[in-house]
PDB file of C-alpha atoms in Angstrom:
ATOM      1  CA  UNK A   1     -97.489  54.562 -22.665  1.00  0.00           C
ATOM      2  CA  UNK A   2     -96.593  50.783 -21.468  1.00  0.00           C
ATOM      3  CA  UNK A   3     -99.717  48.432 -21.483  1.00  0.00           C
ATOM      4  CA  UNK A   4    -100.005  46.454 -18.249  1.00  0.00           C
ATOM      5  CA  UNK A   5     -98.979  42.845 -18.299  1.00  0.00           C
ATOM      6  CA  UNK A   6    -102.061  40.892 -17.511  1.00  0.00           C
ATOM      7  CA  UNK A   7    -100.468  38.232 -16.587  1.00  0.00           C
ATOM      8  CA  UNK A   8     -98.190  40.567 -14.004  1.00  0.00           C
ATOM      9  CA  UNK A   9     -99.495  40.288  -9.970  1.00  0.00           C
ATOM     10  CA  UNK A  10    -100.737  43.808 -10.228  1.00  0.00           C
ATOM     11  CA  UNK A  11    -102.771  43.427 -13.158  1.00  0.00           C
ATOM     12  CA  UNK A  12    -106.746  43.360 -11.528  1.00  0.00           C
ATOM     13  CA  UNK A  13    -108.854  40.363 -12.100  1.00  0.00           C
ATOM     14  CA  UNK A  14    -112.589  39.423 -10.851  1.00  0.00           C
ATOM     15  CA  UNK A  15    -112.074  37.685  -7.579  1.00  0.00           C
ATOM     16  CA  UNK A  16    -115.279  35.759  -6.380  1.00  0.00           C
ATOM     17  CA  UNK A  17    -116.143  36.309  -2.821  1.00  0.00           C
ATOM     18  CA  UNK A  18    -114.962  34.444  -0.001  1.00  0.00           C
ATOM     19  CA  UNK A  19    -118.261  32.987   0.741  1.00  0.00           C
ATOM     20  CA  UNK A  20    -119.036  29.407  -0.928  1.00  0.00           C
ATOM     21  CA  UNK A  21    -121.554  29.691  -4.189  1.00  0.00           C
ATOM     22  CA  UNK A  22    -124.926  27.689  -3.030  1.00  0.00           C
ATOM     23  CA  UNK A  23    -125.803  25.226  -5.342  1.00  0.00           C
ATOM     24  CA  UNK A  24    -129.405  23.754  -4.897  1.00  0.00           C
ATOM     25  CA  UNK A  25    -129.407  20.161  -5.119  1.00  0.00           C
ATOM     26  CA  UNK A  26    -131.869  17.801  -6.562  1.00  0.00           C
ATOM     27  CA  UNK A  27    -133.222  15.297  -3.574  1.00  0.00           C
ATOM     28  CA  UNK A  28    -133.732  12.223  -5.572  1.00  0.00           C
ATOM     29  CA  UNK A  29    -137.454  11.126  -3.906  1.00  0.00           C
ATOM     30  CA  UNK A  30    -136.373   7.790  -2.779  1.00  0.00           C
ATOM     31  CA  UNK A  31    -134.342   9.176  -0.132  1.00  0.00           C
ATOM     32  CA  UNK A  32    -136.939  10.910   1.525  1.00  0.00           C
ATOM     33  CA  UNK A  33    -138.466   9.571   4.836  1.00  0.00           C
ATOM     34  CA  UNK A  34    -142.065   9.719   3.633  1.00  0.00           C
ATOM     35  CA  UNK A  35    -141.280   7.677   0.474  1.00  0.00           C
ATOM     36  CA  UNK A  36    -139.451   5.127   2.247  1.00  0.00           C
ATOM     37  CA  UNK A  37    -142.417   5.006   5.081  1.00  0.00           C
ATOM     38  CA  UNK A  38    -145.011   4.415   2.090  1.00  0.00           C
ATOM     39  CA  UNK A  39    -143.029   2.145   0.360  1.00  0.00           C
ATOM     40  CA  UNK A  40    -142.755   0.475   3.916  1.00  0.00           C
ATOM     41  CA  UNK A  41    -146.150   0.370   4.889  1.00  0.00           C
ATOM     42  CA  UNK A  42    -147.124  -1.303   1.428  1.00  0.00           C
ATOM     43  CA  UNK A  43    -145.123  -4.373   1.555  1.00  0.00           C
ATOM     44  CA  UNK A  44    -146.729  -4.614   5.176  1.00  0.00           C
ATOM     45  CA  UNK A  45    -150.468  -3.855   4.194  1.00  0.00           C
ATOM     46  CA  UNK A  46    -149.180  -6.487   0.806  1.00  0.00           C
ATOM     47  CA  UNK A  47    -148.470  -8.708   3.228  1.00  0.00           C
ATOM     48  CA  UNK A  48    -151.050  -9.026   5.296  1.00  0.00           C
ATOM     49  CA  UNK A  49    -153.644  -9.441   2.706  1.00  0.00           C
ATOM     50  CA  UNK A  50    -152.011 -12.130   1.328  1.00  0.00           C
ATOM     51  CA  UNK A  51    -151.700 -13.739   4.246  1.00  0.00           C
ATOM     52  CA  UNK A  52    -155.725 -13.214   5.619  1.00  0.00           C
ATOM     53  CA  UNK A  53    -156.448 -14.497   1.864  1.00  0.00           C
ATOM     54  CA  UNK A  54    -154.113 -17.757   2.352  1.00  0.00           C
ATOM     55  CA  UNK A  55    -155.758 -18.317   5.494  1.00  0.00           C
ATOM     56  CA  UNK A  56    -159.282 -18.171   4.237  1.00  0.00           C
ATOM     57  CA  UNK A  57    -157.767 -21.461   2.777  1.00  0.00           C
ATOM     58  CA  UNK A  58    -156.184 -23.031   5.120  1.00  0.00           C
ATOM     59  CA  UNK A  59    -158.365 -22.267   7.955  1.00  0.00           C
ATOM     60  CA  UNK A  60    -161.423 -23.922   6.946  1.00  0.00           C
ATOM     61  CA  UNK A  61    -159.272 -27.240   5.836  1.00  0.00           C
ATOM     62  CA  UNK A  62    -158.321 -27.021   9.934  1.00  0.00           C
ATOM     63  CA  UNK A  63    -161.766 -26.976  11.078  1.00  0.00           C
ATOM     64  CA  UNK A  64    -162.897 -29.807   8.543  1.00  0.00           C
ATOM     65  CA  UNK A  65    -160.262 -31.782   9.969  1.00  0.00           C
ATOM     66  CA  UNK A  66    -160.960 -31.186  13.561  1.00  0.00           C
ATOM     67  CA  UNK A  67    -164.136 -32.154  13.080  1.00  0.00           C
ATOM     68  CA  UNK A  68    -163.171 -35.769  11.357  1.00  0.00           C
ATOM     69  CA  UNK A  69    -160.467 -36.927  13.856  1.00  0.00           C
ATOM     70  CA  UNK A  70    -162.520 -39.382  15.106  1.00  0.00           C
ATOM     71  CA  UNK A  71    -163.277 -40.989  11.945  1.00  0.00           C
ATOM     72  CA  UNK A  72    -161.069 -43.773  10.791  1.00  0.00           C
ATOM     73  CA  UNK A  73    -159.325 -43.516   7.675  1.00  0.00           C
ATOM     74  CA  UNK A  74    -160.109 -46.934   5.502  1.00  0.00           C
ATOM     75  CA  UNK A  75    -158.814 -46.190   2.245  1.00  0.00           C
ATOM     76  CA  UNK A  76    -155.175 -47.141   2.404  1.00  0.00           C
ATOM     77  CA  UNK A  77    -156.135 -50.489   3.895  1.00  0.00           C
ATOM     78  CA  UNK A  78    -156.306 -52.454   1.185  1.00  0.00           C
ATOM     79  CA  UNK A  79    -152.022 -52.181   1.062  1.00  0.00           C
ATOM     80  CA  UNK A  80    -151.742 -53.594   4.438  1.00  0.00           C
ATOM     81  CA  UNK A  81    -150.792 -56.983   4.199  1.00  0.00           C
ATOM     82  CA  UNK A  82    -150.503 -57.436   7.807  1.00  0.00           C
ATOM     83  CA  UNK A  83    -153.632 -56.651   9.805  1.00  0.00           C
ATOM     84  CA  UNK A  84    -152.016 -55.175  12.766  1.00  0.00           C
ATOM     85  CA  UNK A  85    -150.546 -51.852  10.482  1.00  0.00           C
ATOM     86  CA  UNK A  86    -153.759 -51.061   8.828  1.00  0.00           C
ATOM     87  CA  UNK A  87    -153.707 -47.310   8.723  1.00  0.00           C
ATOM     88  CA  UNK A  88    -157.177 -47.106   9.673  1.00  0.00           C
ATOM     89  CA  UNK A  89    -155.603 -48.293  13.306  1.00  0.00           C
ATOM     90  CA  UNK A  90    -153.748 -45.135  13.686  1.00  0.00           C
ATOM     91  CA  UNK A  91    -154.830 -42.043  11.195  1.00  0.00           C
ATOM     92  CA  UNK A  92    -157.945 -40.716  10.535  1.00  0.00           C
ATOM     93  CA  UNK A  93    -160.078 -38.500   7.847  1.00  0.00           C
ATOM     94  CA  UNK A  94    -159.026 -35.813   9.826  1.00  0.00           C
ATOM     95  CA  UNK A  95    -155.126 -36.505   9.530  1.00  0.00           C
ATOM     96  CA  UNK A  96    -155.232 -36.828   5.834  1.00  0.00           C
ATOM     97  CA  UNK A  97    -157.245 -33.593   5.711  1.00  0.00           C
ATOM     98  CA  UNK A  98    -153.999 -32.267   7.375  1.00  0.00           C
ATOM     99  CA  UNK A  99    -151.739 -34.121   5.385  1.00  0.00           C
ATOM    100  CA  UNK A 100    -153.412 -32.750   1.509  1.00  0.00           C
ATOM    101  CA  UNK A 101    -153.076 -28.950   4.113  1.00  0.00           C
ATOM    102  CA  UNK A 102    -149.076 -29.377   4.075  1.00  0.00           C
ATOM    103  CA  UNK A 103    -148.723 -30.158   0.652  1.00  0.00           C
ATOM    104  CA  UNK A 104    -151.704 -26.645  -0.131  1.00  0.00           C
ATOM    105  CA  UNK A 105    -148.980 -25.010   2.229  1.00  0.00           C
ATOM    106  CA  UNK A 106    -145.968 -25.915  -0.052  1.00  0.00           C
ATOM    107  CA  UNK A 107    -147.714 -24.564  -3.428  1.00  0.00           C
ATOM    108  CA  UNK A 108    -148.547 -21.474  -1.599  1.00  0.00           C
ATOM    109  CA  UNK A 109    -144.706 -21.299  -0.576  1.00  0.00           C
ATOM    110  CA  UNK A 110    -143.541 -21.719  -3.795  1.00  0.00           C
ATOM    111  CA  UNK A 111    -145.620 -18.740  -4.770  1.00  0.00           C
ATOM    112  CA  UNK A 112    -145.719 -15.921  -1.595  1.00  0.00           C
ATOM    113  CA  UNK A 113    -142.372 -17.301   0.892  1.00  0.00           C
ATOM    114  CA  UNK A 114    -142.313 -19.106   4.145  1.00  0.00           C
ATOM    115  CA  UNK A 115    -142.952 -15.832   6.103  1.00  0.00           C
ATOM    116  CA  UNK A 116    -146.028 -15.066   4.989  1.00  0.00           C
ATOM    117  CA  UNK A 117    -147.435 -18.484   4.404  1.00  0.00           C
ATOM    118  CA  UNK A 118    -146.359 -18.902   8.151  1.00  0.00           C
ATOM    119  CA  UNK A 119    -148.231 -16.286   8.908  1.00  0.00           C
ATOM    120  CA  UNK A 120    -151.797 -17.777   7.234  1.00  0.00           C
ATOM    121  CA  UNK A 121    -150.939 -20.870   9.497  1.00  0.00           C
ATOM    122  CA  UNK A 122    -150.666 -18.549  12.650  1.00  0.00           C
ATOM    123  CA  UNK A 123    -153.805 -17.172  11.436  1.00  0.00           C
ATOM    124  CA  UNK A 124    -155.754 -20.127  10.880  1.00  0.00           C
ATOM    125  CA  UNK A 125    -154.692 -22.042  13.966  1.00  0.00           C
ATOM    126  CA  UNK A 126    -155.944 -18.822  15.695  1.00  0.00           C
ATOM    127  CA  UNK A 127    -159.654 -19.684  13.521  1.00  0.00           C
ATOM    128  CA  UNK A 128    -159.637 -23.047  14.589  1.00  0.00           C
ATOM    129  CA  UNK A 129    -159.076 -22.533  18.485  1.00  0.00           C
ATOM    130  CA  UNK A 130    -161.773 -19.927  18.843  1.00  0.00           C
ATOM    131  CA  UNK A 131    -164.362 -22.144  16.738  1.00  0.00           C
ATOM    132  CA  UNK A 132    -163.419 -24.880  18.477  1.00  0.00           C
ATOM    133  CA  UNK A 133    -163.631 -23.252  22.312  1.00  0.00           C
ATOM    134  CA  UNK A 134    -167.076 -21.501  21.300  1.00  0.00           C
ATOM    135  CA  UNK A 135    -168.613 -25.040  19.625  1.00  0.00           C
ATOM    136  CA  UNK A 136    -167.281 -26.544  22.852  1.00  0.00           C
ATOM    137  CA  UNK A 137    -168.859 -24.017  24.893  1.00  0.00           C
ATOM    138  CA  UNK A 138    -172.215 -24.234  23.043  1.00  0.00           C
ATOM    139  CA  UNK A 139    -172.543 -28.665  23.472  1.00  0.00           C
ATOM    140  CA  UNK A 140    -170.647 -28.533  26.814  1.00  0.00           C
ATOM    141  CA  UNK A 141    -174.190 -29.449  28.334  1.00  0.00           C
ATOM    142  CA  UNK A 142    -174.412 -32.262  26.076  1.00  0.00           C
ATOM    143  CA  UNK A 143    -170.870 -33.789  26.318  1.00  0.00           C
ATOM    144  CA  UNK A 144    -169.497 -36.769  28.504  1.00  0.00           C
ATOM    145  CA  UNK A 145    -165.945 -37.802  28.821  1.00  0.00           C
ATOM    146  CA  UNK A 146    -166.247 -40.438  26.641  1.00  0.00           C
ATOM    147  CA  UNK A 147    -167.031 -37.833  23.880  1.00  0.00           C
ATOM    148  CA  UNK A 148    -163.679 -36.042  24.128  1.00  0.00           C
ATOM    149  CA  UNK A 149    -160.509 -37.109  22.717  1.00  0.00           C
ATOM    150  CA  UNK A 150    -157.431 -37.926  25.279  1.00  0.00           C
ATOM    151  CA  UNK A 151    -155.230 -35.057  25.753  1.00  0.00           C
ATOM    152  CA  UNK A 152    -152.098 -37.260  24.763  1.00  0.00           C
ATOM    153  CA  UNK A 153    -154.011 -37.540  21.798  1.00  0.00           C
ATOM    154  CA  UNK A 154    -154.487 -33.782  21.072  1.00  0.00           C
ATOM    155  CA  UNK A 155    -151.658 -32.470  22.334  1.00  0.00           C
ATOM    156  CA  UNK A 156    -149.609 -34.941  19.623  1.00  0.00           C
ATOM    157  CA  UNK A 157    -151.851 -33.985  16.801  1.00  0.00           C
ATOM    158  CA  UNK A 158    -151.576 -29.964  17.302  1.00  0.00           C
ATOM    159  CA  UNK A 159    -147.746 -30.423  17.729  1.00  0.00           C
ATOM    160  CA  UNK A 160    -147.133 -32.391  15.335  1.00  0.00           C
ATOM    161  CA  UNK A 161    -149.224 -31.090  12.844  1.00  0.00           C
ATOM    162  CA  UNK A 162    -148.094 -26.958  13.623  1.00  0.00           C
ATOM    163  CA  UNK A 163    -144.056 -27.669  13.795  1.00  0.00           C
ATOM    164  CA  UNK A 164    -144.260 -30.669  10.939  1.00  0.00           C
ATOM    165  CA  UNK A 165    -145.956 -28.040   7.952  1.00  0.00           C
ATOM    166  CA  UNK A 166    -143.987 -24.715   9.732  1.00  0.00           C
ATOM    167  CA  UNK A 167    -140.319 -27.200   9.299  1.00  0.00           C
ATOM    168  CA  UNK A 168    -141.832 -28.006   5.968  1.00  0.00           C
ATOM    169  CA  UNK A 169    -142.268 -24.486   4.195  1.00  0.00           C
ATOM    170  CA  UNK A 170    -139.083 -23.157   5.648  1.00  0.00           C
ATOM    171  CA  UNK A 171    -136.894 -25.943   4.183  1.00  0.00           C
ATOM    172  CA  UNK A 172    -138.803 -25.193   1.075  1.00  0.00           C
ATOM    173  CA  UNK A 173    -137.346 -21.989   1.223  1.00  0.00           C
ATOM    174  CA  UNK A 174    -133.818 -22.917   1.868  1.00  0.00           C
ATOM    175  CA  UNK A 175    -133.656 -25.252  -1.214  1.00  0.00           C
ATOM    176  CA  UNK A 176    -135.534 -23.634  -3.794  1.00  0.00           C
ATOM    177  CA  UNK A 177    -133.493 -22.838  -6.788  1.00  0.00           C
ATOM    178  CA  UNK A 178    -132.607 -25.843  -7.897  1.00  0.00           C
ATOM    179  CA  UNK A 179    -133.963 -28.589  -9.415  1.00  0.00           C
ATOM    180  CA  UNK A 180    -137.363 -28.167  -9.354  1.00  0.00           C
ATOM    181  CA  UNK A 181    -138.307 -31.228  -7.546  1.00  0.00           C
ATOM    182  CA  UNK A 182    -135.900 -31.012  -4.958  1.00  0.00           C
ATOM    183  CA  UNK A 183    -136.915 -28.360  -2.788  1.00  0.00           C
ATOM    184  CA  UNK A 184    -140.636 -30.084  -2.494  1.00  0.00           C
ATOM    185  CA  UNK A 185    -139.573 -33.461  -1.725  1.00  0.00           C
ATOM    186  CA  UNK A 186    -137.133 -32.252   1.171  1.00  0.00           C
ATOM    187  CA  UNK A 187    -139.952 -30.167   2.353  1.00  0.00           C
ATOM    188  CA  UNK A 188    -142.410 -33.628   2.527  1.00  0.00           C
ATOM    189  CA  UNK A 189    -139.950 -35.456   3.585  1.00  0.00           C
ATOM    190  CA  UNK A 190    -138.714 -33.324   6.391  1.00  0.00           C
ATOM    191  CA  UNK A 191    -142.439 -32.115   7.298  1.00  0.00           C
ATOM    192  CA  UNK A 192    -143.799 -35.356   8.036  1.00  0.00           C
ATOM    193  CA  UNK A 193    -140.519 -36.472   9.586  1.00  0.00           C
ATOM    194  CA  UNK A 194    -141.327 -34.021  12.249  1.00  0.00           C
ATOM    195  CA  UNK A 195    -145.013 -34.828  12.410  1.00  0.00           C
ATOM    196  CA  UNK A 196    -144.727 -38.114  13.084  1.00  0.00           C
ATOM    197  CA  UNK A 197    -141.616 -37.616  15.168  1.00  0.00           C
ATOM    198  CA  UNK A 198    -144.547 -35.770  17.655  1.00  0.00           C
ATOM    199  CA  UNK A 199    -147.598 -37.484  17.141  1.00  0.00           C
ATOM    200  CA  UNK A 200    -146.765 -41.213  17.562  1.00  0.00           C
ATOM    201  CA  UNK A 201    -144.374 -41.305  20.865  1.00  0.00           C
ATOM    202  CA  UNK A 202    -146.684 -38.242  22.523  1.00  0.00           C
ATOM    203  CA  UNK A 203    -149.750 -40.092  21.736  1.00  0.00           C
ATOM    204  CA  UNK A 204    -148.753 -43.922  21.800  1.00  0.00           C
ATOM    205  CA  UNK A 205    -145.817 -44.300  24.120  1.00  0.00           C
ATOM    206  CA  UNK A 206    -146.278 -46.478  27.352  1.00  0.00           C
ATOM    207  CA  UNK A 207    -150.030 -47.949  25.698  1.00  0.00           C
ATOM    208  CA  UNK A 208    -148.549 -51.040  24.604  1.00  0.00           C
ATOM    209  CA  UNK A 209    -149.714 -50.602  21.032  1.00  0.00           C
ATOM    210  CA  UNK A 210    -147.429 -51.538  18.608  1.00  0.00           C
ATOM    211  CA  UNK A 211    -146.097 -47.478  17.173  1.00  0.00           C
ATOM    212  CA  UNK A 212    -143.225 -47.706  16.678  1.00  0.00           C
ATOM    213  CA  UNK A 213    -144.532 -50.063  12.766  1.00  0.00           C
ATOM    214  CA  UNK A 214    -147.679 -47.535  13.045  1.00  0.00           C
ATOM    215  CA  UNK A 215    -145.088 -44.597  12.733  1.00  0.00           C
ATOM    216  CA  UNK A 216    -142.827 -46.119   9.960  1.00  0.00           C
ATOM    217  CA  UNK A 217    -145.989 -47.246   8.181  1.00  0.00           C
ATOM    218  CA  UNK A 218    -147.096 -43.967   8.352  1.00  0.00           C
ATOM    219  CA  UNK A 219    -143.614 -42.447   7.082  1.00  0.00           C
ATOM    220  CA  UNK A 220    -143.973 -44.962   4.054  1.00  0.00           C
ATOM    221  CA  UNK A 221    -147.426 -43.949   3.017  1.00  0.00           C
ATOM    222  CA  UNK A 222    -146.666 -39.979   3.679  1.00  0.00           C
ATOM    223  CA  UNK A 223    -144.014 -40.491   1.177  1.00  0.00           C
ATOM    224  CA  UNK A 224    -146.233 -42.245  -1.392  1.00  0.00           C
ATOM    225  CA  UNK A 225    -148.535 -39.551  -0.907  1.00  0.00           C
ATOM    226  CA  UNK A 226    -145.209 -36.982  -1.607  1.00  0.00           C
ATOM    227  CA  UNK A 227    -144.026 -38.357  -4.886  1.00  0.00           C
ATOM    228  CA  UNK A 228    -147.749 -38.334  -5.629  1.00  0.00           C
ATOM    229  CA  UNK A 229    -147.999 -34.916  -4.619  1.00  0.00           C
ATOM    230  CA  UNK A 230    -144.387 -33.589  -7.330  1.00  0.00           C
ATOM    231  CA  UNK A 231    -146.410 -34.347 -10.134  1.00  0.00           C
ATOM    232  CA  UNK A 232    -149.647 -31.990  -8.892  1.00  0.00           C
ATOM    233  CA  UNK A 233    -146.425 -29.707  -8.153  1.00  0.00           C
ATOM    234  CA  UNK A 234    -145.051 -30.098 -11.219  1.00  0.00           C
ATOM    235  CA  UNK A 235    -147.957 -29.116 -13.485  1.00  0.00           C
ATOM    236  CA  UNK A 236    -148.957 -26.099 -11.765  1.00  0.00           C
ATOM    237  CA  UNK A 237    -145.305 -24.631 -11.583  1.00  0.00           C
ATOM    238  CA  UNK A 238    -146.297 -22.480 -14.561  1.00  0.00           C
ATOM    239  CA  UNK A 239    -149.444 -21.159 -12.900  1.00  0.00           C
ATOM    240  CA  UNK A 240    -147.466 -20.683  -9.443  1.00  0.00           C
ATOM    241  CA  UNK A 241    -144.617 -18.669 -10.149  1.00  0.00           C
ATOM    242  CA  UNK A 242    -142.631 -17.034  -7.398  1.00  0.00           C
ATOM    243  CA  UNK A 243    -142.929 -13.729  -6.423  1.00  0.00           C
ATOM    244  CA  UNK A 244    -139.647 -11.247  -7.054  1.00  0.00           C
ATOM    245  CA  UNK A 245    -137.085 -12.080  -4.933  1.00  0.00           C
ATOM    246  CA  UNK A 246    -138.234 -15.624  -4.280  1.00  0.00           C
ATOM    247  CA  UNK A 247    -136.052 -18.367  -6.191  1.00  0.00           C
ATOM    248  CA  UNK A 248    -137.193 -21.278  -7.903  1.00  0.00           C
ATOM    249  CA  UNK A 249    -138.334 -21.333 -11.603  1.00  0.00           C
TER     250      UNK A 249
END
């Protein structure tokens, strides 16, 4: 009796069927739609709260300073030595209000990004129109034109002081990472450089008052007040610390 070769085409074998074994595969759950639409709408809902609670900063520093444009600002004018660039001339309570609100809006950067900080200014620009336009409706009985300010007046103060903080924050952005005072100066620097670059020729031009040494006094002081400001910014780097994904130490 021979014993078949098994290794011989004849000799039988199991042959799996023609149809492909199933394996069940393990769907990991951060592929699925539903996680990636929660994980979605948290950095949104994360978002906007921190936003509405930056805003519940800013916004009431907005109305304080609406509400003390009209009231010269006397205590840089004991550094004029010539009488005709006294500061109290040209800025107000008001404007410095604004001016300590870009340098809040730079610590706030440093900590939550330009896009939501941004955002808080959109918000509380939105507070101050609507408290403004229904306190205006409510003394509108009362009011002369000598009571209101002159458009050139208000248009250069809301331009200048929206696009100089909003140019402010996002240069923040763009050079944080390095030094650490670097990113905060360039933000003054280039945040007033656009406020004033709005405010004095919108309001001023064509009055015959003398601006344009208004507008570089007001540069010089602004950037007092920003090498004043690093070392505030410098002792509260600790407490402020970026959020993940944001540079800067």
């Amino acid at each position: 009796m021979t014993t078949a070769d098994p290794d011989s085409p004849s000799s039988s074998k199991p042959v799996i069927g023609s149809n492909p074994v199933t394996v069940e595969r393990y769907r990991a759950e951060e592929v699925t739609a539903g996680y990636r639409f929660r994980q979605l709408a948290g950095r949104l809902a994360d978002q906007v709260l921190a936003a509405l609670g930056l805003s519940l900063i800013l916004a009431p520093m907005l109305l304080i300073a609406a509400l003390t444009l009209d009231l010269p600002l006397h205590l840089f004018d004991r550094f004029a030595t010539v009488q005709s660039i006294r500061p109290s001339l040209w800025t107000s309570r008001g404007e410095f209000v604004l001016t300590i609100s870009l340098f809040v809006m730079l610590a706030m950067g440093r900590r939550y990004g330009a896009t939501i900080v941004g955002r808080a200014q959109n918000l509380s620009w939105l507070v101050l129109v609507v408290v403004s336009s229904l306190i205006l409706l409510i003394l509108a009985p009362q009011l002369t034109a000598a009571d209101m300010p002159s458009g050139r007046y208000m248009l250069g103060v809301m331009l200048g002081w929206y696009a100089g903080p909003l140019a402010a924050i996002h240069v923040y952005d763009l050079t944080r990472g390095s030094r650490w005072w670097r990113a905060p100066l360039l933000a003054c620097l280039t945040g007033f450089a656009v406020q004033t670059a709005f405010y004095f020729p919108i309001t001023y031009a064509g009055t015959g008052a003398p601006w344009g040494l208004w507008w570089a006094a007001d540069l010089v002081l602004k950037t007092g007040l920003s090498l004043i400001f690093l070392g505030v910014y410098r002792s509260l780097r600790r407490r402020l610390k970026p959020r993940t994904g944001l540079g800067g130490k």
